[in-house]
Amino acid sequence: MKFLRMRATTVVLLMLCLMYFITYLDRVNVSTAASGFGKEFNLNKTEIGLVFSAFAYPYLVFQIIGGWVSDKFGARRTLIWCGVLWAVATILTGFAGGLVSLLLARLLLGLGEGATFPAATSAMSRWVSKENRGFAQGITHAFSRVGNAVAPAAVVYIMAAHGWRESFYIFGALSLVWVVMWAFVFTEDPARHPRISAEELAVLPPVKKKNLQIPWGPLFRRMLPVTIVYFCYGWTLWLFLSWIPQYFLHSYDLDIKKSALFASSVFFAGVVGDTLGGIVSDRILKNSGNLKKARSYMVSVCMLLTLLSLLPLLFTHDITISVLSLGAGFFFAEMTIGPMWAIPMDIAPEYSGTASGMMNTGSALAAIISPVLSGYLIDRTGNWELPFVGSMVLMGLGVLLAFRMQPDSKFQQARQQSDDAVAKARA
């Protein structure tokens, strides 16, 4: 009953938080379950890395397409269809009989989840006020990190009681429950929601008629620096999500329960980082009125702190130092999420689904390369710390490129100036 008495905007944000939580449960449970299916199917680390990254191929392709679909047809229908697909894919993973069927199930998962975050951003552009964009993106992604943190322990518990396959059946069923709830509680236009209040509507941005003629070239050029920075972040993200459970299991010869506990502690640091990052970004914006400081400068500082946090891994092999170093690194990396995902809404609110899809393409590309290359390096060298060198290099690059992002210059304004210049030249 308390759920029914919540403000409509709170209910929508909570539903998006649950979606982020469930999608990451379904996305990263494979990392812990690998100890089960890897042994059953006799897979090496490179092959397991392929299973980790397979979902990212269609995920990459459908970022921009999914963003465009959500801008054109709405977040409600987009997320209903996506939810059904990723739920079915999760369940099918439990029916896998070998490497090929595992890869096919993961490809279907990537297809289902490809449009989820751009569609969620499109929904937030109408359901969240400008002053709370950083917080909304931070808290939703914090729930995804809760999914990261819960998945290892939950999968281990289910595997111990039933087996690795059952973990996928349970998580898939949870996804279907979310789809049904989303269909009942969300409307595209907040004003059409039966429980929206006048007070809530007063602070929400006006819903404009969608302009289906998306200016692809100018929008791509504006989002390109943001996409590259997000690739740098995504490399570290997917290294952590794919290999951290296996890192503690094999690098320190721990049993699966202890390795899951250490992995969960690292991921919980990301939960705090996501939440705090969105709050800090919005606070900087409120106090300074400067989007460049609130978004670009903050991302640059947090990436630098991530790099510095990971450095101790190169000089010592101690489990306490490793947990603290990885936890701090993930905390600061996740502090970039709130400001990064607010940027597409800052730059192009009318095309926020498409713009965020362009940005998330960077992370999707990293999701393809990072797990496989990391698995290859571990297979060839036996060194579990070596993959983190690539993370540090890319974080250093992100520190510099973050200054090229321009969240303070709205795309529509820049586009109008460009059109005026062209008109003058023709005259």
Coordinates of N, CA and C in Angstrom, one line a residue, residues 124-347:
M124 N 13.6 9.5 -18.4 CA 14.0 10.5 -17.3 C 14.0 11.9 -17.9
S125 N 14.2 12.1 -19.1 CA 14.2 13.5 -19.7 C 12.8 14.1 -19.5
R126 N 11.8 13.3 -19.4 CA 10.4 13.9 -19.2 C 10.0 13.8 -17.7
W127 N 10.5 12.8 -17.0 CA 10.0 12.5 -15.6 C 10.9 13.1 -14.5
V128 N 12.1 13.7 -14.9 CA 13.0 14.2 -13.9 C 13.3 15.6 -14.2
S129 N 13.3 16.5 -13.2 CA 13.6 17.9 -13.4 C 15.1 18.1 -13.7
K130 N 15.4 19.2 -14.3 CA 16.8 19.4 -14.8 C 17.8 19.4 -13.6
E131 N 17.3 19.9 -12.5 CA 18.2 20.0 -11.3 C 18.5 18.7 -10.6
N132 N 17.8 17.7 -11.0 CA 17.9 16.3 -10.4 C 18.4 15.3 -11.3
R133 N 18.9 15.7 -12.5 CA 19.3 14.7 -13.5 C 20.5 13.9 -13.0
G134 N 21.5 14.5 -12.4 CA 22.6 13.8 -12.0 C 22.3 12.8 -10.9
F135 N 21.4 13.2 -10.0 CA 21.0 12.3 -8.9 C 20.2 11.1 -9.5
A136 N 19.3 11.4 -10.4 CA 18.5 10.3 -11.0 C 19.3 9.3 -11.7
Q137 N 20.3 9.8 -12.5 CA 21.2 8.8 -13.2 C 22.1 8.1 -12.2
G138 N 22.6 8.8 -11.2 CA 23.4 8.2 -10.2 C 22.7 7.1 -9.4
I139 N 21.5 7.4 -9.0 CA 20.8 6.4 -8.1 C 20.3 5.2 -8.9
T140 N 19.9 5.4 -10.2 CA 19.6 4.2 -11.0 C 20.8 3.3 -11.3
H141 N 21.9 4.0 -11.6 CA 23.1 3.2 -11.8 C 23.6 2.6 -10.5
A142 N 23.3 3.2 -9.4 CA 23.7 2.6 -8.1 C 23.0 1.3 -7.9
F143 N 21.7 1.2 -8.3 CA 21.0 0.0 -8.3 C 21.6 -1.1 -9.2
S144 N 22.2 -0.6 -10.3 CA 22.8 -1.6 -11.2 C 24.0 -2.2 -10.5
R145 N 24.7 -1.4 -9.7 CA 25.9 -1.9 -8.9 C 25.5 -2.7 -7.7
V146 N 24.3 -2.5 -7.2 CA 23.7 -3.4 -6.2 C 23.5 -4.7 -6.9
G147 N 23.1 -4.7 -8.1 CA 22.9 -6.0 -8.9 C 24.3 -6.7 -9.0
N148 N 25.3 -5.9 -9.3 CA 26.7 -6.4 -9.4 C 27.1 -7.1 -8.1
A149 N 26.8 -6.4 -7.0 CA 27.2 -6.8 -5.7 C 26.4 -8.0 -5.2
V150 N 25.1 -8.1 -5.5 CA 24.3 -9.2 -5.1 C 24.5 -10.4 -5.9
A151 N 24.8 -10.3 -7.2 CA 24.9 -11.4 -8.1 C 25.8 -12.5 -7.6
P152 N 27.1 -12.1 -7.3 CA 28.0 -13.2 -6.9 C 27.5 -14.1 -5.7
A153 N 27.1 -13.4 -4.7 CA 26.6 -14.1 -3.5 C 25.3 -14.9 -3.8
A154 N 24.4 -14.3 -4.6 CA 23.1 -15.0 -4.9 C 23.4 -16.2 -5.8
V155 N 24.2 -16.0 -6.8 CA 24.5 -17.2 -7.7 C 25.2 -18.3 -6.9
V156 N 26.1 -17.9 -6.0 CA 26.8 -19.0 -5.2 C 25.8 -19.7 -4.3
Y157 N 24.9 -19.0 -3.7 CA 23.9 -19.6 -2.9 C 23.0 -20.6 -3.7
I158 N 22.5 -20.1 -4.9 CA 21.7 -20.9 -5.7 C 22.4 -22.1 -6.2
M159 N 23.7 -21.9 -6.7 CA 24.5 -23.0 -7.2 C 24.7 -24.1 -6.1
A160 N 24.9 -23.6 -4.9 CA 25.2 -24.6 -3.8 C 23.9 -25.4 -3.5
A161 N 22.8 -24.8 -3.6 CA 21.5 -25.5 -3.3 C 20.9 -26.3 -4.5
H162 N 21.1 -25.7 -5.7 CA 20.5 -26.3 -6.8 C 21.4 -26.6 -8.0
G163 N 22.3 -25.6 -8.4 CA 23.1 -25.7 -9.5 C 23.2 -24.4 -10.3
W164 N 24.1 -24.3 -11.2 CA 24.3 -23.0 -11.9 C 23.2 -22.7 -12.8
R165 N 22.5 -23.7 -13.4 CA 21.4 -23.4 -14.3 C 20.2 -22.7 -13.6
E166 N 19.9 -23.1 -12.4 CA 18.8 -22.6 -11.7 C 18.9 -21.1 -11.5
S167 N 20.1 -20.6 -11.3 CA 20.3 -19.2 -11.1 C 19.7 -18.3 -12.3
F168 N 19.9 -18.9 -13.5 CA 19.4 -18.2 -14.6 C 17.9 -18.3 -14.7
Y169 N 17.3 -19.4 -14.4 CA 15.8 -19.5 -14.4 C 15.2 -18.5 -13.4
I170 N 15.7 -18.4 -12.2 CA 15.2 -17.5 -11.2 C 15.3 -16.1 -11.6
F171 N 16.5 -15.6 -12.1 CA 16.6 -14.2 -12.5 C 15.8 -13.9 -13.7
G172 N 15.6 -14.9 -14.7 CA 14.7 -14.6 -15.8 C 13.3 -14.4 -15.4
A173 N 12.8 -15.2 -14.4 CA 11.4 -15.0 -14.0 C 11.3 -13.7 -13.3
L174 N 12.3 -13.2 -12.5 CA 12.2 -11.9 -11.9 C 12.1 -10.8 -13.0
S175 N 12.7 -11.0 -14.1 CA 12.7 -10.0 -15.2 C 11.3 -9.9 -15.7
L176 N 10.6 -11.0 -15.9 CA 9.2 -11.0 -16.4 C 8.3 -10.3 -15.5
V177 N 8.5 -10.4 -14.2 CA 7.6 -9.8 -13.2 C 7.8 -8.2 -13.3
W178 N 9.0 -7.8 -13.6 CA 9.2 -6.3 -13.7 C 8.5 -5.8 -15.0
V179 N 8.5 -6.6 -16.1 CA 7.9 -6.1 -17.3 C 6.4 -5.9 -17.1
V180 N 5.7 -6.8 -16.4 CA 4.3 -6.6 -16.1 C 4.1 -5.3 -15.2
M181 N 4.9 -5.1 -14.2 CA 4.7 -3.9 -13.4 C 5.0 -2.7 -14.2
W182 N 6.0 -2.6 -15.0 CA 6.3 -1.4 -15.9 C 5.1 -1.1 -16.8
A183 N 4.5 -2.1 -17.4 CA 3.3 -1.9 -18.3 C 2.2 -1.2 -17.6
F184 N 2.1 -1.4 -16.3 CA 0.9 -0.8 -15.5 C 1.2 0.6 -14.9
V185 N 2.5 0.9 -14.6 CA 2.7 2.1 -13.9 C 3.3 3.3 -14.7
F186 N 3.7 3.1 -15.9 CA 4.4 4.1 -16.7 C 3.5 4.7 -17.8
T187 N 3.6 6.0 -17.9 CA 3.0 6.7 -19.1 C 4.1 7.6 -19.7
E188 N 4.0 7.8 -21.0 CA 5.0 8.6 -21.7 C 4.9 10.0 -21.3
D189 N 3.7 10.6 -21.2 CA 3.5 11.9 -20.8 C 3.1 12.0 -19.4
P190 N 4.0 12.6 -18.5 CA 3.6 12.6 -17.1 C 2.2 13.2 -16.8
A191 N 1.8 14.2 -17.6 CA 0.5 14.8 -17.4 C -0.7 13.8 -17.6
R192 N -0.4 12.7 -18.3 CA -1.5 11.7 -18.5 C -1.5 10.6 -17.4
H193 N -0.5 10.7 -16.5 CA -0.5 9.7 -15.4 C -1.7 10.0 -14.4
P194 N -2.4 8.9 -14.1 CA -3.6 9.2 -13.2 C -3.3 9.7 -11.8
R195 N -2.0 9.5 -11.4 CA -1.7 9.9 -10.0 C -0.7 11.1 -9.9
I196 N -0.4 11.7 -11.0 CA 0.5 12.8 -11.0 C -0.2 14.0 -10.4
S197 N 0.6 14.8 -9.6 CA 0.1 16.0 -8.9 C 0.5 17.2 -9.7
A198 N -0.2 18.3 -9.4 CA 0.1 19.6 -10.1 C 1.5 20.0 -9.6
E199 N 1.8 19.8 -8.3 CA 3.1 20.1 -7.8 C 4.3 19.4 -8.5
E200 N 4.1 18.2 -8.8 CA 5.1 17.4 -9.5 C 5.2 18.0 -11.0
L201 N 4.1 18.2 -11.6 CA 4.2 18.7 -13.0 C 4.8 20.0 -13.1
A202 N 4.7 20.8 -12.1 CA 5.3 22.2 -12.2 C 6.8 22.2 -12.3
V203 N 7.5 21.2 -11.8 CA 8.9 21.2 -11.8 C 9.5 20.3 -13.0
L204 N 8.6 19.6 -13.7 CA 9.1 18.8 -14.8 C 9.2 19.6 -16.0
P205 N 10.1 19.2 -16.9 CA 10.2 19.9 -18.2 C 9.0 19.7 -19.1
P206 N 8.6 20.7 -19.9 CA 7.4 20.5 -20.7 C 7.7 19.4 -21.8
V207 N 6.7 18.6 -22.0 CA 6.8 17.6 -23.0 C 6.6 18.2 -24.4
K208 N 7.6 18.1 -25.2 CA 7.5 18.7 -26.6 C 7.1 17.6 -27.6
K209 N 6.5 17.9 -28.6 CA 6.2 17.0 -29.7 C 7.5 16.5 -30.3
K210 N 7.6 15.2 -30.4 CA 8.9 14.6 -30.9 C 9.2 15.0 -32.3
N211 N 10.4 15.5 -32.5 CA 10.9 15.8 -33.9 C 11.6 14.5 -34.4
L212 N 10.9 13.8 -35.3 CA 11.5 12.5 -35.7 C 12.6 12.7 -36.7
Q213 N 12.9 13.9 -37.2 CA 14.0 14.1 -38.1 C 15.2 14.4 -37.3
I214 N 15.9 13.3 -36.8 CA 17.0 13.5 -35.9 C 18.2 13.9 -36.8
P215 N 18.9 15.0 -36.4 CA 20.1 15.5 -37.1 C 21.3 14.7 -36.8
W216 N 21.4 13.5 -37.5 CA 22.4 12.5 -37.1 C 23.8 13.1 -37.1
G217 N 24.2 13.7 -38.2 CA 25.6 14.2 -38.3 C 26.0 15.2 -37.2
P218 N 25.3 16.3 -37.0 CA 25.6 17.2 -36.0 C 25.6 16.6 -34.6
L219 N 24.6 15.8 -34.3 CA 24.4 15.2 -33.0 C 25.6 14.2 -32.7
F220 N 26.0 13.4 -33.8 CA 27.1 12.5 -33.6 C 28.4 13.3 -33.3
R221 N 28.6 14.4 -34.0 CA 29.8 15.2 -33.7 C 29.9 15.8 -32.3
R222 N 28.7 16.2 -31.8 CA 28.6 16.7 -30.4 C 28.9 15.7 -29.4
M223 N 28.4 14.4 -29.7 CA 28.5 13.3 -28.7 C 29.8 12.6 -28.8
L224 N 30.6 12.8 -29.8 CA 31.8 12.0 -30.0 C 32.8 12.0 -28.9
P225 N 33.1 13.2 -28.4 CA 34.0 13.3 -27.2 C 33.5 12.6 -26.0
V226 N 32.1 12.7 -25.8 CA 31.5 12.0 -24.7 C 31.6 10.5 -24.8
T227 N 31.4 10.0 -26.0 CA 31.5 8.6 -26.3 C 32.9 8.0 -26.1
I228 N 33.9 8.8 -26.5 CA 35.3 8.3 -26.3 C 35.6 8.2 -24.8
V229 N 35.2 9.2 -24.0 CA 35.4 9.2 -22.6 C 34.7 8.1 -21.9
Y230 N 33.5 7.8 -22.4 CA 32.7 6.7 -21.9 C 33.3 5.3 -22.2
F231 N 34.0 5.2 -23.4 CA 34.8 4.0 -23.7 C 35.9 3.8 -22.7
C232 N 36.6 4.9 -22.3 CA 37.7 4.8 -21.4 C 37.1 4.2 -20.0
Y233 N 36.0 4.8 -19.6 CA 35.4 4.3 -18.4 C 34.9 2.8 -18.5
G234 N 34.3 2.5 -19.7 CA 33.7 1.2 -19.9 C 34.7 0.1 -19.9
W235 N 36.0 0.4 -20.3 CA 37.0 -0.6 -20.3 C 37.2 -1.1 -18.9
T236 N 37.3 -0.2 -17.9 CA 37.5 -0.6 -16.5 C 36.2 -1.3 -16.0
L237 N 35.1 -0.8 -16.3 CA 33.8 -1.3 -15.9 C 33.7 -2.8 -16.2
W238 N 34.0 -3.1 -17.5 CA 33.8 -4.5 -18.0 C 34.9 -5.4 -17.5
L239 N 36.1 -4.9 -17.3 CA 37.1 -5.7 -16.6 C 36.7 -6.1 -15.2
F240 N 36.1 -5.2 -14.5 CA 35.7 -5.5 -13.1 C 34.5 -6.5 -13.2
L241 N 33.5 -6.2 -14.0 CA 32.3 -7.0 -14.0 C 32.6 -8.4 -14.4
S242 N 33.5 -8.6 -15.4 CA 33.7 -9.9 -15.9 C 34.7 -10.7 -15.1
W243 N 35.7 -10.1 -14.5 CA 36.8 -10.9 -14.0 C 37.1 -10.7 -12.5
I244 N 36.5 -9.8 -11.8 CA 36.7 -9.6 -10.4 C 36.4 -10.9 -9.6
P245 N 35.2 -11.5 -9.8 CA 35.0 -12.8 -9.1 C 36.0 -13.8 -9.3
Q246 N 36.4 -14.0 -10.6 CA 37.5 -15.0 -10.9 C 38.8 -14.5 -10.4
Y247 N 39.1 -13.2 -10.3 CA 40.4 -12.7 -9.8 C 40.6 -13.2 -8.4
F248 N 39.7 -13.0 -7.5 CA 39.8 -13.4 -6.1 C 39.9 -14.9 -6.0
L249 N 39.1 -15.6 -6.9 CA 39.1 -17.1 -6.8 C 40.4 -17.7 -7.2
H250 N 41.0 -17.2 -8.2 CA 42.3 -17.8 -8.7 C 43.6 -17.1 -8.3
S251 N 43.6 -15.8 -8.3 CA 44.8 -15.1 -8.0 C 45.2 -15.3 -6.5
Y252 N 44.2 -15.5 -5.6 CA 44.5 -15.8 -4.2 C 44.1 -17.2 -3.7
D253 N 43.7 -18.0 -4.7 CA 43.3 -19.4 -4.4 C 42.3 -19.5 -3.3
L254 N 41.3 -18.6 -3.4 CA 40.2 -18.7 -2.4 C 39.1 -19.6 -2.8
D255 N 38.3 -20.1 -1.9 CA 37.1 -20.9 -2.3 C 36.1 -19.9 -2.9
I256 N 35.1 -20.5 -3.5 CA 34.1 -19.7 -4.3 C 33.3 -18.8 -3.4
K257 N 33.0 -19.2 -2.1 CA 32.2 -18.3 -1.2 C 33.0 -17.1 -0.8
K258 N 34.3 -17.3 -0.4 CA 35.1 -16.1 0.0 C 35.4 -15.2 -1.2
S259 N 35.6 -15.8 -2.4 CA 35.8 -14.9 -3.6 C 34.6 -14.1 -3.9
A260 N 33.4 -14.7 -3.7 CA 32.2 -13.9 -4.0 C 32.0 -12.8 -3.0
L261 N 32.4 -13.1 -1.7 CA 32.3 -12.1 -0.7 C 33.2 -10.9 -1.0
F262 N 34.5 -11.1 -1.4 CA 35.4 -10.0 -1.7 C 34.9 -9.3 -3.0
A263 N 34.4 -10.0 -4.0 CA 33.9 -9.4 -5.2 C 32.7 -8.5 -4.8
S264 N 31.8 -9.0 -4.0 CA 30.6 -8.1 -3.6 C 31.1 -6.9 -2.9
S265 N 32.1 -7.0 -2.1 CA 32.6 -5.8 -1.3 C 33.1 -4.7 -2.3
V266 N 33.8 -5.1 -3.3 CA 34.3 -4.2 -4.4 C 33.1 -3.5 -5.1
F267 N 32.1 -4.4 -5.4 CA 30.9 -3.8 -6.2 C 30.1 -2.9 -5.3
F268 N 30.0 -3.2 -4.0 CA 29.2 -2.3 -3.1 C 29.9 -0.9 -3.0
A269 N 31.2 -0.8 -3.2 CA 31.9 0.5 -3.3 C 31.4 1.3 -4.4
G270 N 31.0 0.6 -5.5 CA 30.5 1.2 -6.7 C 29.1 1.8 -6.4
V271 N 28.3 1.1 -5.6 CA 27.0 1.6 -5.2 C 27.1 2.9 -4.6
V272 N 28.0 3.1 -3.6 CA 28.2 4.4 -2.9 C 28.7 5.4 -3.9
G273 N 29.6 5.0 -4.8 CA 30.2 6.0 -5.8 C 29.1 6.5 -6.7
D274 N 28.2 5.6 -7.2 CA 27.2 6.0 -8.1 C 26.2 7.1 -7.5
T275 N 25.8 6.7 -6.3 CA 24.9 7.6 -5.6 C 25.5 8.9 -5.2
L276 N 26.7 8.9 -4.7 CA 27.4 10.1 -4.3 C 27.7 11.0 -5.5
G277 N 28.1 10.3 -6.6 CA 28.5 11.1 -7.8 C 27.4 11.9 -8.3
G278 N 26.2 11.4 -8.4 CA 25.0 12.1 -8.9 C 24.7 13.3 -7.9
I279 N 24.8 13.0 -6.6 CA 24.5 14.1 -5.7 C 25.5 15.2 -5.7
V280 N 26.8 14.9 -5.8 CA 27.8 15.9 -5.9 C 27.7 16.7 -7.2
S281 N 27.5 16.0 -8.3 CA 27.3 16.8 -9.6 C 26.2 17.8 -9.5
D282 N 25.0 17.3 -9.0 CA 23.9 18.3 -8.9 C 24.2 19.4 -7.9
R283 N 24.9 19.1 -6.8 CA 25.2 20.1 -5.9 C 26.2 21.2 -6.5
I284 N 27.2 20.7 -7.2 CA 28.1 21.7 -7.9 C 27.3 22.5 -8.9
L285 N 26.3 21.9 -9.6 CA 25.5 22.7 -10.6 C 24.7 23.7 -9.8
K286 N 24.1 23.3 -8.7 CA 23.2 24.2 -7.9 C 24.0 25.4 -7.4
N287 N 25.2 25.1 -6.9 CA 26.0 26.2 -6.2 C 26.7 27.1 -7.2
S288 N 27.2 26.5 -8.4 CA 27.9 27.3 -9.4 C 27.2 27.7 -10.6
G289 N 26.1 27.0 -10.9 CA 25.4 27.2 -12.1 C 26.2 26.9 -13.4
N290 N 27.3 26.1 -13.2 CA 28.2 25.8 -14.3 C 28.2 24.4 -14.6
L291 N 27.6 24.0 -15.8 CA 27.5 22.6 -16.2 C 28.9 22.0 -16.5
K292 N 29.8 22.8 -17.0 CA 31.1 22.3 -17.3 C 31.8 21.8 -16.0
K293 N 31.7 22.6 -14.9 CA 32.3 22.1 -13.7 C 31.6 20.9 -13.1
A294 N 30.2 20.9 -13.2 CA 29.4 19.9 -12.6 C 29.6 18.5 -13.3
R295 N 29.8 18.6 -14.6 CA 29.9 17.4 -15.4 C 31.4 17.1 -15.8
S296 N 31.9 17.9 -16.7 CA 33.2 17.6 -17.3 C 34.3 17.6 -16.3
Y297 N 34.5 18.6 -15.5 CA 35.6 18.7 -14.5 C 35.5 17.6 -13.5
M298 N 34.3 17.3 -13.1 CA 34.1 16.2 -12.1 C 34.5 14.9 -12.6
V299 N 34.1 14.6 -13.9 CA 34.5 13.3 -14.5 C 36.0 13.2 -14.6
S300 N 36.7 14.3 -15.0 CA 38.1 14.3 -15.1 C 38.8 14.0 -13.8
V301 N 38.4 14.6 -12.7 CA 39.0 14.4 -11.4 C 38.7 13.0 -10.9
C302 N 37.5 12.5 -11.1 CA 37.2 11.1 -10.7 C 38.0 10.1 -11.4
M303 N 38.3 10.3 -12.7 CA 39.1 9.3 -13.5 C 40.5 9.3 -13.0
L304 N 41.0 10.5 -12.7 CA 42.4 10.6 -12.2 C 42.5 9.8 -10.8
L305 N 41.5 10.0 -10.0 CA 41.5 9.3 -8.7 C 41.4 7.8 -8.9
T306 N 40.7 7.3 -9.9 CA 40.6 5.9 -10.2 C 41.9 5.4 -10.6
L307 N 42.6 6.1 -11.5 CA 44.0 5.7 -11.9 C 44.9 5.5 -10.7
L308 N 44.9 6.5 -9.8 CA 45.8 6.5 -8.7 C 45.4 5.3 -7.7
S309 N 44.2 5.0 -7.6 CA 43.7 4.0 -6.7 C 44.2 2.6 -7.2
L310 N 44.3 2.4 -8.5 CA 44.7 1.1 -9.0 C 46.2 0.9 -9.1
L311 N 47.0 1.9 -8.9 CA 48.4 1.8 -9.0 C 49.0 0.7 -8.0
P312 N 48.6 0.6 -6.8 CA 49.2 -0.3 -5.8 C 49.1 -1.8 -6.3
L313 N 48.2 -2.1 -7.2 CA 48.1 -3.5 -7.7 C 49.4 -3.9 -8.5
L314 N 50.1 -2.9 -9.0 CA 51.3 -3.2 -9.8 C 52.5 -3.5 -8.9
F315 N 52.4 -3.2 -7.6 CA 53.6 -3.2 -6.8 C 53.5 -4.2 -5.6
T316 N 52.4 -4.8 -5.4 CA 52.2 -5.7 -4.3 C 51.1 -6.7 -4.6
H317 N 51.3 -7.9 -4.0 CA 50.2 -8.9 -4.1 C 49.8 -9.3 -2.7
D318 N 48.9 -8.5 -2.2 CA 48.4 -8.7 -0.9 C 46.9 -8.5 -0.9
I319 N 46.1 -9.5 -0.4 CA 44.7 -9.4 -0.6 C 44.0 -8.2 0.0
T320 N 44.5 -7.8 1.2 CA 43.9 -6.6 1.8 C 44.1 -5.4 0.9
I321 N 45.3 -5.2 0.5 CA 45.6 -4.0 -0.4 C 44.8 -4.1 -1.7
S322 N 44.7 -5.4 -2.2 CA 43.9 -5.5 -3.5 C 42.5 -5.2 -3.3
V323 N 41.8 -5.6 -2.2 CA 40.4 -5.2 -2.0 C 40.3 -3.7 -1.8
L324 N 41.2 -3.1 -1.0 CA 41.1 -1.7 -0.8 C 41.3 -0.9 -2.1
S325 N 42.3 -1.3 -2.9 CA 42.7 -0.7 -4.1 C 41.5 -0.8 -5.2
L326 N 41.0 -2.0 -5.3 CA 40.0 -2.2 -6.3 C 38.7 -1.5 -5.9
G327 N 38.4 -1.6 -4.6 CA 37.2 -0.9 -4.0 C 37.2 0.6 -4.3
A328 N 38.4 1.2 -4.0 CA 38.6 2.6 -4.2 C 38.5 3.0 -5.7
G329 N 39.2 2.1 -6.5 CA 39.1 2.4 -8.0 C 37.7 2.3 -8.5
F330 N 36.9 1.3 -8.1 CA 35.6 1.2 -8.6 C 34.7 2.3 -8.0
F331 N 34.9 2.8 -6.8 CA 34.2 3.9 -6.2 C 34.4 5.1 -7.0
F332 N 35.6 5.5 -7.3 CA 35.8 6.7 -8.1 C 35.4 6.6 -9.5
A333 N 35.5 5.4 -10.1 CA 35.1 5.2 -11.5 C 33.6 5.4 -11.6
E334 N 32.9 4.9 -10.6 CA 31.4 5.0 -10.6 C 30.9 6.4 -10.3
M335 N 31.7 7.2 -9.6 CA 31.3 8.6 -9.4 C 31.2 9.4 -10.7
T336 N 31.7 8.9 -11.8 CA 31.5 9.6 -13.1 C 30.2 9.3 -13.7
I337 N 29.4 8.3 -13.2 CA 28.2 7.9 -13.9 C 27.1 8.9 -13.9
G338 N 26.8 9.5 -12.7 CA 25.8 10.5 -12.6 C 26.0 11.6 -13.6
P339 N 27.2 12.3 -13.6 CA 27.4 13.4 -14.5 C 27.5 12.9 -16.0
M340 N 28.0 11.7 -16.2 CA 28.2 11.3 -17.6 C 26.8 11.1 -18.2
W341 N 25.9 10.4 -17.5 CA 24.6 10.1 -18.1 C 23.6 11.3 -18.1
A342 N 24.0 12.3 -17.3 CA 23.2 13.5 -17.4 C 23.5 14.4 -18.6
I343 N 24.8 14.2 -19.1 CA 25.2 15.0 -20.3 C 24.3 14.9 -21.5
P344 N 23.9 13.7 -21.9 CA 23.0 13.6 -23.1 C 21.7 14.4 -22.9
M345 N 21.2 14.4 -21.7 CA 20.0 15.2 -21.4 C 20.3 16.7 -21.4
D346 N 21.5 17.0 -20.9 CA 21.9 18.4 -20.9 C 22.1 19.0 -22.4
I347 N 22.8 18.1 -23.2 CA 23.1 18.6 -24.5 C 21.9 18.5 -25.5

